[in-house]
PDB file of C-alpha atoms in Angstrom:
ATOM      1  CA  MET A   1     -59.983  -3.631 -16.097  1.00 56.00           C
ATOM      2  CA  GLY A   2     -59.454  -0.463 -14.041  1.00 65.00           C
ATOM      3  CA  ALA A   3     -59.524   1.760 -17.143  1.00 63.00           C
ATOM      4  CA  LYS A   4     -62.810   0.217 -18.311  1.00 58.00           C
ATOM      5  CA  LEU A   5     -64.349   0.811 -14.893  1.00 57.00           C
ATOM      6  CA  GLN A   6     -63.265   4.466 -15.060  1.00 59.00           C
ATOM      7  CA  VAL A   7     -65.002   4.823 -18.439  1.00 55.00           C
ATOM      8  CA  VAL A   8     -68.212   3.341 -17.041  1.00 59.00           C
ATOM      9  CA  LYS A   9     -68.033   5.612 -13.997  1.00 67.00           C
ATOM     10  CA  GLY A  10     -67.512   8.600 -16.300  1.00 70.00           C
ATOM     11  CA  LEU A  11     -70.672   7.742 -18.221  1.00 80.00           C
ATOM     12  CA  ALA A  12     -72.788   7.336 -15.080  1.00 89.00           C
ATOM     13  CA  PRO A  13     -74.796  10.368 -13.929  1.00 93.00           C
ATOM     14  CA  GLN A  14     -72.994  12.110 -11.077  1.00 92.00           C
ATOM     15  CA  THR A  15     -74.631  14.764  -8.914  1.00 91.00           C
ATOM     16  CA  THR A  16     -71.523  16.877  -9.455  1.00 93.00           C
ATOM     17  CA  ASP A  17     -72.238  17.013 -13.213  1.00 94.00           C
ATOM     18  CA  SER A  18     -73.780  20.110 -14.698  1.00 94.00           C
ATOM     19  CA  LEU A  19     -77.577  19.995 -14.978  1.00 95.00           C
ATOM     20  CA  LEU A  20     -77.435  19.433 -18.744  1.00 95.00           C
ATOM     21  CA  THR A  21     -74.775  16.712 -18.522  1.00 95.00           C
ATOM     22  CA  TYR A  22     -76.681  14.951 -15.738  1.00 96.00           C
ATOM     23  CA  CYS A  23     -79.914  15.075 -17.744  1.00 96.00           C
ATOM     24  CA  LEU A  24     -78.229  13.770 -20.902  1.00 96.00           C
ATOM     25  CA  LYS A  25     -76.688  10.874 -18.974  1.00 96.00           C
ATOM     26  CA  VAL A  26     -80.014  10.063 -17.285  1.00 96.00           C
ATOM     27  CA  ALA A  27     -81.802  10.127 -20.656  1.00 96.00           C
ATOM     28  CA  ALA A  28     -79.221   7.773 -22.172  1.00 96.00           C
ATOM     29  CA  LEU A  29     -79.332   5.429 -19.185  1.00 96.00           C
ATOM     30  CA  SER A  30     -83.141   5.333 -19.185  1.00 96.00           C
ATOM     31  CA  LEU A  31     -83.235   4.663 -22.910  1.00 95.00           C
ATOM     32  CA  VAL A  32     -80.733   1.799 -22.664  1.00 95.00           C
ATOM     33  CA  ALA A  33     -82.592   0.254 -19.705  1.00 95.00           C
ATOM     34  CA  ASN A  34     -85.940   0.684 -21.485  1.00 95.00           C
ATOM     35  CA  LEU A  35     -84.695  -0.874 -24.720  1.00 93.00           C
ATOM     36  CA  ALA A  36     -83.052  -3.771 -22.898  1.00 95.00           C
ATOM     37  CA  LEU A  37     -86.120  -4.720 -20.868  1.00 94.00           C
ATOM     38  CA  SER A  38     -88.738  -4.034 -23.527  1.00 91.00           C
ATOM     39  CA  GLY A  39     -86.605  -5.808 -26.123  1.00 90.00           C
ATOM     40  CA  ALA A  40     -86.223  -8.850 -23.868  1.00 92.00           C
ATOM     41  CA  ALA A  41     -89.993  -8.844 -23.272  1.00 90.00           C
ATOM     42  CA  GLN A  42     -90.654  -8.648 -27.026  1.00 87.00           C
ATOM     43  CA  LEU A  43     -88.251 -11.541 -27.671  1.00 90.00           C
ATOM     44  CA  ALA A  44     -89.829 -13.634 -24.917  1.00 90.00           C
ATOM     45  CA  ALA A  45     -93.323 -12.927 -26.270  1.00 87.00           C
ATOM     46  CA  HIS A  46     -92.194 -13.909 -29.746  1.00 85.00           C
ATOM     47  CA  ALA A  47     -90.566 -17.121 -28.458  1.00 90.00           C
ATOM     48  CA  LEU A  48     -93.809 -18.013 -26.677  1.00 88.00           C
ATOM     49  CA  GLY A  49     -95.890 -17.265 -29.763  1.00 86.00           C
ATOM     50  CA  LEU A  50     -97.571 -14.247 -28.163  1.00 82.00           C
ATOM     51  CA  PRO A  51     -98.337 -11.081 -30.106  1.00 79.00           C
ATOM     52  CA  GLY A  52     -95.851  -8.258 -29.765  1.00 71.00           C
ATOM     53  CA  SER A  53     -96.587  -4.577 -29.324  1.00 63.00           C
ATOM     54  CA  ILE A  54     -94.225  -2.890 -31.750  1.00 57.00           C
ATOM     55  CA  ALA A  55     -95.698   0.263 -33.256  1.00 58.00           C
ATOM     56  CA  ASP A  56     -96.117  -0.006 -37.012  1.00 55.00           C
ATOM     57  CA  ARG A  57     -98.054   3.096 -37.893  1.00 64.00           C
ATOM     58  CA  SER A  58     -97.548   6.713 -38.702  1.00 70.00           C
ATOM     59  CA  LEU A  59     -98.086   9.385 -36.078  1.00 79.00           C
ATOM     60  CA  THR A  60    -100.308  12.456 -36.057  1.00 84.00           C
ATOM     61  CA  TRP A  61     -98.907  15.832 -35.053  1.00 86.00           C
ATOM     62  CA  ALA A  62    -101.096  15.696 -31.923  1.00 91.00           C
ATOM     63  CA  GLU A  63     -99.504  12.360 -30.933  1.00 87.00           C
ATOM     64  CA  ILE A  64     -96.025  13.733 -31.537  1.00 89.00           C
ATOM     65  CA  LEU A  65     -96.633  16.870 -29.467  1.00 92.00           C
ATOM     66  CA  GLY A  66     -98.408  14.882 -26.776  1.00 92.00           C
ATOM     67  CA  THR A  67     -95.544  12.412 -26.507  1.00 91.00           C
ATOM     68  CA  LEU A  68     -92.806  15.036 -26.608  1.00 94.00           C
ATOM     69  CA  LEU A  69     -94.376  17.739 -24.439  1.00 95.00           C
ATOM     70  CA  LEU A  70     -97.636  16.930 -22.682  1.00 96.00           C
ATOM     71  CA  ALA A  71     -96.888  13.389 -21.467  1.00 95.00           C
ATOM     72  CA  PRO A  72     -93.444  14.236 -20.049  1.00 96.00           C
ATOM     73  CA  LEU A  73     -94.812  17.341 -18.328  1.00 97.00           C
ATOM     74  CA  VAL A  74     -97.780  15.574 -16.708  1.00 97.00           C
ATOM     75  CA  GLU A  75     -95.806  12.450 -15.866  1.00 96.00           C
ATOM     76  CA  SER A  76     -92.936  14.495 -14.416  1.00 96.00           C
ATOM     77  CA  VAL A  77     -95.352  16.320 -12.115  1.00 97.00           C
ATOM     78  CA  LEU A  78     -96.820  12.976 -11.002  1.00 96.00           C
ATOM     79  CA  LEU A  79     -93.332  11.526 -10.610  1.00 96.00           C
ATOM     80  CA  ARG A  80     -92.243  14.492  -8.497  1.00 95.00           C
ATOM     81  CA  VAL A  81     -95.249  13.982  -6.200  1.00 95.00           C
ATOM     82  CA  ALA A  82     -94.591  10.233  -6.019  1.00 95.00           C
ATOM     83  CA  CYS A  83     -90.930  10.813  -5.149  1.00 93.00           C
ATOM     84  CA  ALA A  84     -91.914  13.182  -2.342  1.00 90.00           C
ATOM     85  CA  LEU A  85     -94.485  10.713  -0.997  1.00 92.00           C
ATOM     86  CA  VAL A  86     -92.226   7.668  -0.988  1.00 89.00           C
ATOM     87  CA  ARG A  87     -89.321   9.687   0.324  1.00 84.00           C
ATOM     88  CA  SER A  88     -91.335  10.816   3.347  1.00 83.00           C
ATOM     89  CA  GLY A  89     -90.854   7.375   4.889  1.00 79.00           C
ATOM     90  CA  THR A  90     -87.254   6.564   3.990  1.00 83.00           C
ATOM     91  CA  ARG A  91     -83.899   8.012   2.938  1.00 84.00           C
ATOM     92  CA  ALA A  92     -83.277   5.049   0.627  1.00 89.00           C
ATOM     93  CA  VAL A  93     -82.960   5.672  -3.106  1.00 93.00           C
ATOM     94  CA  TRP A  94     -83.214   2.377  -5.022  1.00 92.00           C
ATOM     95  CA  LEU A  95     -86.214   0.796  -3.311  1.00 93.00           C
ATOM     96  CA  PRO A  96     -88.476   3.867  -3.665  1.00 93.00           C
ATOM     97  CA  SER A  97     -87.253   4.301  -7.241  1.00 95.00           C
ATOM     98  CA  LEU A  98     -88.102   0.704  -8.083  1.00 96.00           C
ATOM     99  CA  PHE A  99     -91.519   1.040  -6.428  1.00 95.00           C
ATOM    100  CA  ILE A 100     -92.276   4.140  -8.518  1.00 96.00           C
ATOM    101  CA  GLY A 101     -91.001   2.358 -11.629  1.00 97.00           C
ATOM    102  CA  VAL A 102     -93.314  -0.597 -11.043  1.00 97.00           C
ATOM    103  CA  ILE A 103     -96.316   1.712 -10.566  1.00 97.00           C
ATOM    104  CA  ALA A 104     -95.448   3.604 -13.766  1.00 96.00           C
ATOM    105  CA  GLY A 105     -94.954   0.291 -15.597  1.00 96.00           C
ATOM    106  CA  LEU A 106     -98.356  -0.931 -14.441  1.00 96.00           C
ATOM    107  CA  ALA A 107     -99.981   2.308 -15.609  1.00 95.00           C
ATOM    108  CA  HIS A 108     -98.297   2.154 -19.028  1.00 93.00           C
ATOM    109  CA  GLY A 109     -98.918  -1.575 -19.382  1.00 91.00           C
ATOM    110  CA  ALA A 110    -102.593  -1.493 -18.381  1.00 92.00           C
ATOM    111  CA  LEU A 111    -103.778  -1.917 -21.974  1.00 82.00           C
ATOM    112  CA  ASP A 112    -100.772  -3.797 -23.326  1.00 85.00           C
ATOM    113  CA  GLY A 113     -98.829  -5.908 -20.847  1.00 86.00           C
ATOM    114  CA  LEU A 114     -95.609  -5.780 -22.856  1.00 87.00           C
ATOM    115  CA  ARG A 115     -95.519  -2.013 -22.363  1.00 89.00           C
ATOM    116  CA  PHE A 116     -94.938  -2.573 -18.644  1.00 94.00           C
ATOM    117  CA  PHE A 117     -91.239  -3.345 -18.944  1.00 94.00           C
ATOM    118  CA  GLY A 118     -89.789  -0.324 -20.736  1.00 94.00           C
ATOM    119  CA  PRO A 119     -91.564   2.346 -18.678  1.00 95.00           C
ATOM    120  CA  MET A 120     -90.826   0.422 -15.484  1.00 97.00           C
ATOM    121  CA  ALA A 121     -87.123   0.656 -16.291  1.00 97.00           C
ATOM    122  CA  SER A 122     -87.261   4.294 -17.406  1.00 97.00           C
ATOM    123  CA  PHE A 123     -89.289   5.575 -14.485  1.00 97.00           C
ATOM    124  CA  THR A 124     -87.069   3.694 -12.038  1.00 97.00           C
ATOM    125  CA  ILE A 125     -84.105   5.572 -13.540  1.00 97.00           C
ATOM    126  CA  PHE A 126     -85.973   8.917 -13.575  1.00 97.00           C
ATOM    127  CA  ALA A 127     -86.957   8.558  -9.895  1.00 97.00           C
ATOM    128  CA  TRP A 128     -83.458   7.407  -8.922  1.00 96.00           C
ATOM    129  CA  ALA A 129     -81.912  10.379 -10.716  1.00 96.00           C
ATOM    130  CA  TRP A 130     -84.248  12.875  -9.062  1.00 95.00           C
ATOM    131  CA  LEU A 131     -83.789  11.410  -5.580  1.00 95.00           C
ATOM    132  CA  ARG A 132     -79.995  11.545  -5.932  1.00 94.00           C
ATOM    133  CA  TRP A 133     -80.092  15.111  -7.310  1.00 94.00           C
ATOM    134  CA  HIS A 134     -82.461  16.156  -4.520  1.00 92.00           C
ATOM    135  CA  ASP A 135     -80.253  14.539  -1.846  1.00 91.00           C
ATOM    136  CA  ALA A 136     -77.295  16.499  -3.188  1.00 92.00           C
ATOM    137  CA  ARG A 137     -79.397  19.654  -2.675  1.00 90.00           C
ATOM    138  CA  ARG A 138     -78.885  20.767  -6.248  1.00 89.00           C
ATOM    139  CA  ALA A 139     -81.201  23.350  -7.830  1.00 90.00           C
ATOM    140  CA  HIS A 140     -83.598  22.839 -10.760  1.00 92.00           C
ATOM    141  CA  GLY A 141     -84.724  19.388  -9.638  1.00 90.00           C
ATOM    142  CA  PHE A 142     -87.844  19.394 -11.802  1.00 94.00           C
ATOM    143  CA  MET A 143     -85.676  19.676 -14.909  1.00 96.00           C
ATOM    144  CA  VAL A 144     -83.950  16.444 -13.827  1.00 95.00           C
ATOM    145  CA  LEU A 145     -87.344  14.776 -14.274  1.00 95.00           C
ATOM    146  CA  LEU A 146     -88.593  16.632 -17.325  1.00 97.00           C
ATOM    147  CA  LEU A 147     -85.604  16.989 -19.655  1.00 97.00           C
ATOM    148  CA  PRO A 148     -84.475  13.315 -19.646  1.00 96.00           C
ATOM    149  CA  HIS A 149     -88.089  12.254 -20.182  1.00 97.00           C
ATOM    150  CA  VAL A 150     -88.490  14.579 -23.187  1.00 97.00           C
ATOM    151  CA  LEU A 151     -85.165  13.415 -24.642  1.00 96.00           C
ATOM    152  CA  HIS A 152     -86.066   9.785 -23.988  1.00 94.00           C
ATOM    153  CA  ASN A 153     -89.443  10.139 -25.753  1.00 94.00           C
ATOM    154  CA  ALA A 154     -87.837  11.958 -28.681  1.00 94.00           C
ATOM    155  CA  VAL A 155     -85.923   8.835 -29.741  1.00 92.00           C
ATOM    156  CA  PRO A 156     -88.868   6.524 -30.520  1.00 87.00           C
ATOM    157  CA  ILE A 157     -90.877   9.451 -31.931  1.00 88.00           C
ATOM    158  CA  GLY A 158     -87.960  10.239 -34.217  1.00 85.00           C
ATOM    159  CA  VAL A 159     -87.731   6.615 -35.323  1.00 82.00           C
ATOM    160  CA  LEU A 160     -91.477   6.349 -35.992  1.00 77.00           C
ATOM    161  CA  ALA A 161     -91.662   9.730 -37.701  1.00 74.00           C
ATOM    162  CA  SER A 162     -88.740   8.855 -39.972  1.00 77.00           C
ATOM    163  CA  ALA A 163     -90.452   5.597 -40.961  1.00 69.00           C
ATOM    164  CA  GLY A 164     -93.285   7.277 -42.799  1.00 64.00           C
ATOM    165  CA  PRO A 165     -95.398  10.349 -43.342  1.00 59.00           C
ATOM    166  CA  VAL A 166     -96.613  12.259 -40.319  1.00 50.00           C
TER     167      VAL A 166
END
């Protein structure tokens, strides 16, 4: 059991990791959390006979660029501001991160309720990662928000783009 715990700890983002390693670990963690929660929501909707929200269409180049570059940039700026605002009242990490995640989930799920769950999980992880990096007084904090978000968005875009013509 001790060896398995060491493997899990090695995969977890540590503020002593290099910036790139930290960002890769955060991206992987956010993707796993997003897939777990959004997948569970999709399964629950299906079990209840509700319509799902799985994308089944091709993407335009504008949508690809917007999802890979523009959305992560704008959302990372907003996330950075939100982290600073919630952090002004507390030194806690998880509660402010969860609060930010819920707000992001509500924003993403405004038009499709099932889209609440994945972004809620991802943005909770993004905020948590930034707050921890910031507390460790490490440089390049904005990249801790931007790079994992870009990498995270690249996975579903890659899947959708590979499914058909762009």
